[in-house]
Amino acid sequence: MSQPTLYIFDSYALIFRAYFAMSKNPLINSKGLNVSAISGFTSTLHDIISNKKPTYLACAFDAAHVTDRQVEYDFYKAHREETPEDIKTSIPYIKSIIEGFNIPILEVNGYEADDLIGTIARQAELHDIHVYMVTPDKDMHQLVTKDISVYKPPYMGRPYEILGVSEICEKWEIDDPLKVIDILGLWGDSADNIPGVKGVGEKTAKKLIKEFGSIENIYENLESIKGSLKDKLASCQENAFISKKLATIVIDAPIEFNKEEYELNEPNKEVLSEIFADLEFRTLGKRILGETYSILKKPDNSGQMSLFGGDSNTENVEYSEAATILNTEHDYQLIDKEEELIKILEAAKTKGVLSIDTETTGLDPLNCDLVGISISSEAHQAYYIPWEQVDKKKFITILNEYLNDPKILKIGQNIKYDLLVLAQQNIQVAKPLFDTMIAHYLIDPETKHNMDFLSETYLNYTPVPIQELIGKKGPKQLSMSDIDVDKVKEYAAEDADVTLQLYQKLAPELKEKGIDKLFQEIEVPLIPVLTKMEQNGVAIDVKFLKDYSNVFSEEILTAQQEIFEMSGTSFNMDSPKQLGEVLFDFMKIPYQGKKTKTGQYSTNEETLQKLAEEQPIVHKILDYRELTKLKSTYIDALPNIVNPRTGLVHTTFNQTIAATGRLSSTNPNLQNIPIKTERGKEIRRAFIARGENRVILSADYSQIELRIIASLSEDSKMVEAFEQGLDIHAATAANVYGVDLESVDSTMRRNAKMVNFGIIYGISPFGLGQRLGIPRTEAGHLIEQYFEKYPGIKKYMDESIASAKKNGFVQTLYGRKRYLRDISSGNFTVRSFAERNAINAPIQGSAADMIKLAMININEKMEKNKFKSQMILQVHDELLFDTFKDEAEQLKEIVELEMKNALKLNVPIEIGMGIGDNWLEAH
């Protein structure tokens, strides 16, 4: 019989970790509640219950009252930042969920969670129970024995770890986990404000304990220690012993391990169901409750009921049904006759709305086949057209008549996809349009915008998952064309129905929030422009890329051989572990960074860049990495994604990814073609005009974000510099350093450029110092001088933050809103992130609005003039056109005019323009 197990959660440590892991992309439900910490903690709890099947389980919390340690030593944890408000709000929910699982909560006044875990672990150990302390904290390592382990849950892509005696001893370079206390006593702990011995770090602390065994022995033998280390130890003797005491976890707290109380039992399904519904944990709730139901029904191999015990009964079946949102009544019909289609579309014309959705054989709209079309103009009623069963020619004629009718609003969820699919069948969809995905993106840019999420949030309805029809991803997954048409009808018609109902909810909300103008004048008119650009595609010089790939292969081989010669050994260049060992163990290069969580040397770019100037081999390694990345990511990859139907590369432009309003590009990401290095720039040579009578035209906003901040701030000196057409970075350097413009050297200009762009992103003296390689004090002085010379910029920044605190959001020149729910947080880290967004979002967002308006207006002029030339790419502040030579000059005039006048600024706007046979030449 296997040894019973007890898992004890270090609850606050796991809650904080879950919250900060998602701080940049938090989970926010429709009520505005940040549920990141609740979701993360609940997932960890469920994963351990489901996968580890513990015999006993408990969750320990720090008491709300001041602990005994804090009473005795008032500095202990005194400098900790205030707990973020979102975590404070989350705690009652988390405790309710724990109680819903019928798991005991451990909390004792005067004691920390660590003490309760230590006490219970030691008691459970006496009952021949193996204890797993579920925590990421290193303090708990002191408690490890043969029957007590640390369980570190998975985190940010890293797998879970179990640390026993051998792992702890190896990690801390000791022979007994209890010596962790002595190491912490010397090293201190900045997180808990434990002082340790000033000047003694982790490495020295480990070395001392390895030699002397304890802090007591160190001070008994202090005379044998030489040099400055002896002085450091002598001057901090009291701190060392206090720190050891503070780092020692109590194992005799007033709490008892009661096996019956800690035994894992069946959860309270009704309580959990109610909590998950309140939090809108539909996917997570169904995963947890559904699996609970399936395990309850089926006994394990030992013949005992697994996980929660109990019998398979009616109550479980009823619960399973209750855990799924019930489908509402609906009327979904198959349409395969022309007269039926006309009747339905005439009714839609009367109502003035028509929801559209397409079913296809794949996800690439330009390389798949149409399976069917769904339409709806009334809630709970929809129709499905099976494309292979109808007279396509007649249906295309009918659909074109109604889908081009300006009196019918055409509605879709990610409607651009449907427009592209329908265009392959020669079905055109004309304005007006409404996209539910984009509408919700404007309403709440930080959350999800997929149809399932929107349906569950706005309609309290869970659509049928596509996996129920075609199966999960893998070789056995079916195509939509393989499925029985009656089953497809239910699934497909539901999409059109749900999309129509979402439109009815979202359209009024756009007006309520004051963003309908942005939706109607920028985002919706942009849809057909992007549709056309994706259809246009980009021509690629495949021969050039293949030849370039061969050149790179030779350069990679040469770089590799040079590295082997410089290091004196051969190894796997692509293994960070082997590379770290060669550089820092074999070659003895001084290591300047922190080791990874697995104890390896970090060999990331930031670490290596610090060494590159003084270590030629490191410079060569960075060179090798650039070569291999460019070759695999771009040079070899681009020819493989040429569309077989068109012979071109077609990217997808996304309107709903970046919260700032910027477009992004995927499949492939053509906005990420490198430009910083000469090798990277050469890749742009592969993007060519598609014919001898064509050229590539590039048009690029010059320093548009700086011009926008000058306009928003109305800073006189910055506005004047732009009006005079000065080099803005040189002008900034002259002001900050107090010299004439002619006296500005390259270093001054480089520093000023970094400050100019860094200020937009709220750069700190520490961050600026790191980027420029200068002391933090010097960087701080640069920033001070910048604000002194440009007071309008400082005023703008302060006013942006104040406005965000007052209104809860900031907005662009065109009214795009960025909601900043953490702007008044008591936690410095969380608040600072929101303050940076308050400064930056109006600038980046206005730049995004500006180029989108330019694209809409340029496209309109190109259509009006019946140009054969095509707009093919948008890359940040640059537009690319595949241009007929005889239209080039006229198009240049239109592009420059529309880009300059897209948004009115109170500074001149400059456009850099160029023409060439390829992107590199044009840029």
mmCIF file of N, CA and C in Angstrom, residues 157-238:
data_model
loop_
_atom_site.group_PDB
_atom_site.id
_atom_site.type_symbol
_atom_site.label_atom_id
_atom_site.label_comp_id
_atom_site.label_asym_id
_atom_site.label_seq_id
_atom_site.Cartn_x
_atom_site.Cartn_y
_atom_site.Cartn_z
ATOM 1 N N GLY A 157 5.413 28.593 -17.810
ATOM 2 C CA GLY A 157 5.984 27.645 -18.765
ATOM 3 C C GLY A 157 6.961 26.660 -18.159
ATOM 4 N N ARG A 158 7.383 26.887 -16.893
ATOM 5 C CA ARG A 158 8.312 25.949 -16.260
ATOM 6 C C ARG A 158 7.522 24.833 -15.596
ATOM 7 N N PRO A 159 8.001 23.578 -15.685
ATOM 8 C CA PRO A 159 7.272 22.460 -15.069
ATOM 9 C C PRO A 159 7.384 22.497 -13.548
ATOM 10 N N TYR A 160 6.546 21.702 -12.884
ATOM 11 C CA TYR A 160 6.612 21.648 -11.425
ATOM 12 C C TYR A 160 7.912 20.979 -10.992
ATOM 13 N N GLU A 161 8.323 21.268 -9.754
ATOM 14 C CA GLU A 161 9.524 20.656 -9.177
ATOM 15 C C GLU A 161 9.183 20.071 -7.818
ATOM 16 N N ILE A 162 9.784 18.932 -7.502
ATOM 17 C CA ILE A 162 9.700 18.377 -6.156
ATOM 18 C C ILE A 162 11.115 18.365 -5.589
ATOM 19 N N LEU A 163 11.294 19.049 -4.465
ATOM 20 C CA LEU A 163 12.611 19.174 -3.859
ATOM 21 C C LEU A 163 12.647 18.383 -2.558
ATOM 22 N N GLY A 164 13.463 17.323 -2.573
ATOM 23 C CA GLY A 164 13.675 16.534 -1.380
ATOM 24 C C GLY A 164 15.006 16.892 -0.752
ATOM 25 N N VAL A 165 15.481 16.038 0.148
ATOM 26 C CA VAL A 165 16.724 16.317 0.869
ATOM 27 C C VAL A 165 17.896 16.505 -0.082
ATOM 28 N N SER A 166 18.046 15.592 -1.051
ATOM 29 C CA SER A 166 19.205 15.664 -1.959
ATOM 30 C C SER A 166 19.172 16.921 -2.805
ATOM 31 N N GLU A 167 17.981 17.302 -3.282
ATOM 32 C CA GLU A 167 17.870 18.504 -4.118
ATOM 33 C C GLU A 167 18.174 19.769 -3.312
ATOM 34 N N ILE A 168 17.683 19.820 -2.068
ATOM 35 C CA ILE A 168 17.940 20.980 -1.219
ATOM 36 C C ILE A 168 19.430 21.086 -0.897
ATOM 37 N N CYS A 169 20.030 19.953 -0.528
ATOM 38 C CA CYS A 169 21.452 19.971 -0.173
ATOM 39 C C CYS A 169 22.313 20.373 -1.364
ATOM 40 N N GLU A 170 21.946 19.913 -2.554
ATOM 41 C CA GLU A 170 22.715 20.272 -3.752
ATOM 42 C C GLU A 170 22.534 21.750 -4.075
ATOM 43 N N LYS A 171 21.308 22.232 -3.970
ATOM 44 C CA LYS A 171 21.009 23.630 -4.303
ATOM 45 C C LYS A 171 21.731 24.596 -3.364
ATOM 46 N N TRP A 172 21.763 24.258 -2.062
ATOM 47 C CA TRP A 172 22.327 25.166 -1.062
ATOM 48 C C TRP A 172 23.778 24.824 -0.698
ATOM 49 N N GLU A 173 24.296 23.733 -1.291
ATOM 50 C CA GLU A 173 25.680 23.293 -1.042
ATOM 51 C C GLU A 173 25.901 23.003 0.445
ATOM 52 N N ILE A 174 24.978 22.213 1.016
ATOM 53 C CA ILE A 174 25.025 21.864 2.431
ATOM 54 C C ILE A 174 24.786 20.363 2.585
ATOM 55 N N ASP A 175 24.936 19.852 3.804
ATOM 56 C CA ASP A 175 24.683 18.435 4.047
ATOM 57 C C ASP A 175 23.436 18.201 4.890
ATOM 58 N N ASP A 176 22.741 19.279 5.264
ATOM 59 C CA ASP A 176 21.534 19.160 6.079
ATOM 60 C C ASP A 176 20.639 20.364 5.774
ATOM 61 N N PRO A 177 19.372 20.134 5.354
ATOM 62 C CA PRO A 177 18.485 21.255 5.024
ATOM 63 C C PRO A 177 18.326 22.280 6.142
ATOM 64 N N LEU A 178 18.514 21.881 7.412
ATOM 65 C CA LEU A 178 18.392 22.847 8.509
ATOM 66 C C LEU A 178 19.394 23.993 8.390
ATOM 67 N N LYS A 179 20.504 23.747 7.677
ATOM 68 C CA LYS A 179 21.527 24.781 7.538
ATOM 69 C C LYS A 179 21.087 25.918 6.612
ATOM 70 N N VAL A 180 19.953 25.723 5.940
ATOM 71 C CA VAL A 180 19.369 26.818 5.157
ATOM 72 C C VAL A 180 19.127 28.020 6.067
ATOM 73 N N ILE A 181 18.734 27.760 7.310
ATOM 74 C CA ILE A 181 18.464 28.842 8.266
ATOM 75 C C ILE A 181 19.718 29.695 8.469
ATOM 76 N N ASP A 182 20.881 29.028 8.623
ATOM 77 C CA ASP A 182 22.126 29.761 8.852
ATOM 78 C C ASP A 182 22.520 30.581 7.623
ATOM 79 N N ILE A 183 22.316 30.008 6.441
ATOM 80 C CA ILE A 183 22.639 30.743 5.211
ATOM 81 C C ILE A 183 21.761 31.987 5.098
ATOM 82 N N LEU A 184 20.469 31.824 5.401
ATOM 83 C CA LEU A 184 19.565 32.972 5.342
ATOM 84 C C LEU A 184 19.908 34.005 6.408
ATOM 85 N N GLY A 185 20.382 33.533 7.553
ATOM 86 C CA GLY A 185 20.786 34.451 8.612
ATOM 87 C C GLY A 185 21.936 35.341 8.200
ATOM 88 N N LEU A 186 22.877 34.783 7.426
ATOM 89 C CA LEU A 186 24.010 35.573 6.935
ATOM 90 C C LEU A 186 23.630 36.414 5.720
ATOM 91 N N TRP A 187 22.917 35.787 4.814
ATOM 92 C CA TRP A 187 22.576 36.402 3.531
ATOM 93 C C TRP A 187 21.481 37.453 3.705
ATOM 94 N N GLY A 188 20.568 37.194 4.655
ATOM 95 C CA GLY A 188 19.424 38.082 4.812
ATOM 96 C C GLY A 188 18.360 37.773 3.772
ATOM 97 N N ASP A 189 17.270 38.497 3.856
ATOM 98 C CA ASP A 189 16.167 38.287 2.915
ATOM 99 C C ASP A 189 15.496 39.635 2.691
ATOM 100 N N SER A 190 15.761 40.231 1.527
ATOM 101 C CA SER A 190 15.219 41.570 1.241
ATOM 102 C C SER A 190 13.701 41.571 1.212
ATOM 103 N N ALA A 191 13.096 40.439 0.818
ATOM 104 C CA ALA A 191 11.633 40.381 0.736
ATOM 105 C C ALA A 191 10.999 40.555 2.109
ATOM 106 N N ASP A 192 11.640 40.010 3.168
ATOM 107 C CA ASP A 192 11.098 40.105 4.527
ATOM 108 C C ASP A 192 11.823 41.144 5.373
ATOM 109 N N ASN A 193 12.741 41.868 4.749
ATOM 110 C CA ASN A 193 13.526 42.885 5.462
ATOM 111 C C ASN A 193 14.365 42.274 6.589
ATOM 112 N N ILE A 194 14.847 41.058 6.367
ATOM 113 C CA ILE A 194 15.775 40.435 7.302
ATOM 114 C C ILE A 194 17.174 40.928 6.930
ATOM 115 N N PRO A 195 17.888 41.604 7.832
ATOM 116 C CA PRO A 195 19.103 42.320 7.434
ATOM 117 C C PRO A 195 20.293 41.445 7.054
ATOM 118 N N GLY A 196 20.481 40.304 7.747
ATOM 119 C CA GLY A 196 21.669 39.500 7.486
ATOM 120 C C GLY A 196 22.932 40.266 7.847
ATOM 121 N N VAL A 197 24.051 39.830 7.257
ATOM 122 C CA VAL A 197 25.335 40.506 7.458
ATOM 123 C C VAL A 197 25.609 41.368 6.237
ATOM 124 N N LYS A 198 25.737 42.655 6.442
ATOM 125 C CA LYS A 198 25.936 43.576 5.322
ATOM 126 C C LYS A 198 27.205 43.211 4.556
ATOM 127 N N GLY A 199 27.065 43.080 3.243
ATOM 128 C CA GLY A 199 28.216 42.759 2.405
ATOM 129 C C GLY A 199 28.399 41.275 2.163
ATOM 130 N N VAL A 200 27.569 40.430 2.799
ATOM 131 C CA VAL A 200 27.638 38.980 2.594
ATOM 132 C C VAL A 200 26.451 38.557 1.736
ATOM 133 N N GLY A 201 26.752 38.016 0.563
ATOM 134 C CA GLY A 201 25.709 37.561 -0.342
ATOM 135 C C GLY A 201 25.533 36.056 -0.286
ATOM 136 N N GLU A 202 24.761 35.545 -1.221
ATOM 137 C CA GLU A 202 24.434 34.110 -1.244
ATOM 138 C C GLU A 202 25.688 33.242 -1.334
ATOM 139 N N LYS A 203 26.569 33.593 -2.247
ATOM 140 C CA LYS A 203 27.759 32.773 -2.490
ATOM 141 C C LYS A 203 28.653 32.686 -1.245
ATOM 142 N N THR A 204 28.908 33.850 -0.618
ATOM 143 C CA THR A 204 29.763 33.874 0.579
ATOM 144 C C THR A 204 29.092 33.171 1.749
ATOM 145 N N ALA A 205 27.774 33.359 1.896
ATOM 146 C CA ALA A 205 27.042 32.710 2.983
ATOM 147 C C ALA A 205 27.137 31.192 2.858
ATOM 148 N N LYS A 206 26.964 30.672 1.657
ATOM 149 C CA LYS A 206 27.068 29.226 1.447
ATOM 150 C C LYS A 206 28.474 28.717 1.775
ATOM 151 N N LYS A 207 29.457 29.480 1.359
ATOM 152 C CA LYS A 207 30.858 29.085 1.594
ATOM 153 C C LYS A 207 31.163 29.035 3.097
ATOM 154 N N LEU A 208 30.675 30.027 3.832
ATOM 155 C CA LEU A 208 30.922 30.084 5.276
ATOM 156 C C LEU A 208 30.246 28.920 6.008
ATOM 157 N N ILE A 209 29.008 28.626 5.637
ATOM 158 C CA ILE A 209 28.285 27.544 6.323
ATOM 159 C C ILE A 209 28.858 26.185 5.922
ATOM 160 N N LYS A 210 29.314 26.082 4.680
ATOM 161 C CA LYS A 210 29.967 24.833 4.251
ATOM 162 C C LYS A 210 31.215 24.574 5.100
ATOM 163 N N GLU A 211 31.939 25.653 5.452
ATOM 164 C CA GLU A 211 33.183 25.517 6.213
ATOM 165 C C GLU A 211 32.926 25.374 7.711
ATOM 166 N N PHE A 212 31.994 26.184 8.259
ATOM 167 C CA PHE A 212 31.833 26.226 9.716
ATOM 168 C C PHE A 212 30.568 25.513 10.224
ATOM 169 N N GLY A 213 29.602 25.293 9.358
ATOM 170 C CA GLY A 213 28.423 24.522 9.756
ATOM 171 C C GLY A 213 27.297 25.320 10.360
ATOM 172 N N SER A 214 27.577 26.451 11.019
ATOM 173 C CA SER A 214 26.509 27.247 11.629
ATOM 174 C C SER A 214 27.028 28.650 11.915
ATOM 175 N N ILE A 215 26.090 29.559 12.178
ATOM 176 C CA ILE A 215 26.469 30.926 12.539
ATOM 177 C C ILE A 215 27.204 30.927 13.884
ATOM 178 N N GLU A 216 26.728 30.079 14.796
ATOM 179 C CA GLU A 216 27.385 30.003 16.099
ATOM 180 C C GLU A 216 28.855 29.640 15.951
ATOM 181 N N ASN A 217 29.137 28.642 15.117
ATOM 182 C CA ASN A 217 30.526 28.204 14.919
ATOM 183 C C ASN A 217 31.373 29.267 14.224
ATOM 184 N N ILE A 218 30.731 30.042 13.357
ATOM 185 C CA ILE A 218 31.470 31.125 12.679
ATOM 186 C C ILE A 218 32.012 32.100 13.718
ATOM 187 N N TYR A 219 31.135 32.502 14.645
ATOM 188 C CA TYR A 219 31.564 33.507 15.614
ATOM 189 C C TYR A 219 32.489 32.932 16.696
ATOM 190 N N GLU A 220 32.384 31.622 16.929
ATOM 191 C CA GLU A 220 33.344 30.990 17.844
ATOM 192 C C GLU A 220 34.739 30.928 17.233
ATOM 193 N N ASN A 221 34.796 30.929 15.896
ATOM 194 C CA ASN A 221 36.073 30.826 15.200
ATOM 195 C C ASN A 221 36.354 32.071 14.356
ATOM 196 N N LEU A 222 35.846 33.212 14.797
ATOM 197 C CA LEU A 222 35.963 34.437 14.009
ATOM 198 C C LEU A 222 37.413 34.820 13.739
ATOM 199 N N GLU A 223 38.315 34.522 14.668
ATOM 200 C CA GLU A 223 39.724 34.902 14.504
ATOM 201 C C GLU A 223 40.389 34.193 13.341
ATOM 202 N N SER A 224 39.823 33.039 12.936
ATOM 203 C CA SER A 224 40.433 32.294 11.819
ATOM 204 C C SER A 224 40.036 32.865 10.461
ATOM 205 N N ILE A 225 39.094 33.806 10.444
ATOM 206 C CA ILE A 225 38.644 34.416 9.180
ATOM 207 C C ILE A 225 39.458 35.678 8.943
ATOM 208 N N LYS A 226 39.940 35.842 7.751
ATOM 209 C CA LYS A 226 40.844 36.948 7.433
ATOM 210 C C LYS A 226 40.160 38.056 6.626
ATOM 211 N N GLY A 227 40.840 39.202 6.617
ATOM 212 C CA GLY A 227 40.477 40.298 5.716
ATOM 213 C C GLY A 227 39.186 41.001 6.073
ATOM 214 N N SER A 228 38.591 41.615 5.009
ATOM 215 C CA SER A 228 37.404 42.451 5.203
ATOM 216 C C SER A 228 36.184 41.635 5.632
ATOM 217 N N LEU A 229 36.165 40.344 5.268
ATOM 218 C CA LEU A 229 35.028 39.502 5.636
ATOM 219 C C LEU A 229 34.901 39.405 7.154
ATOM 220 N N LYS A 230 36.040 39.283 7.830
ATOM 221 C CA LYS A 230 36.042 39.222 9.297
ATOM 222 C C LYS A 230 35.419 40.500 9.871
ATOM 223 N N ASP A 231 35.796 41.643 9.306
ATOM 224 C CA ASP A 231 35.266 42.924 9.790
ATOM 225 C C ASP A 231 33.755 43.011 9.577
ATOM 226 N N LYS A 232 33.303 42.543 8.418
ATOM 227 C CA LYS A 232 31.864 42.562 8.121
ATOM 228 C C LYS A 232 31.102 41.711 9.138
ATOM 229 N N LEU A 233 31.630 40.520 9.396
ATOM 230 C CA LEU A 233 30.969 39.618 10.339
ATOM 231 C C LEU A 233 30.978 40.198 11.749
ATOM 232 N N ALA A 234 32.113 40.755 12.137
ATOM 233 C CA ALA A 234 32.242 41.289 13.496
ATOM 234 C C ALA A 234 31.291 42.449 13.738
ATOM 235 N N SER A 235 31.143 43.308 12.749
ATOM 236 C CA SER A 235 30.297 44.495 12.921
ATOM 237 C C SER A 235 28.802 44.172 12.861
ATOM 238 N N CYS A 236 28.471 42.973 12.371
ATOM 239 C CA CYS A 236 27.044 42.628 12.195
ATOM 240 C C CYS A 236 26.658 41.381 12.992
ATOM 241 N N GLN A 237 27.383 41.113 14.084
ATOM 242 C CA GLN A 237 27.127 39.879 14.845
ATOM 243 C C GLN A 237 25.688 39.835 15.371
ATOM 244 N N GLU A 238 25.236 40.924 15.932
ATOM 245 C CA GLU A 238 23.868 40.944 16.474
ATOM 246 C C GLU A 238 22.842 40.714 15.372
#
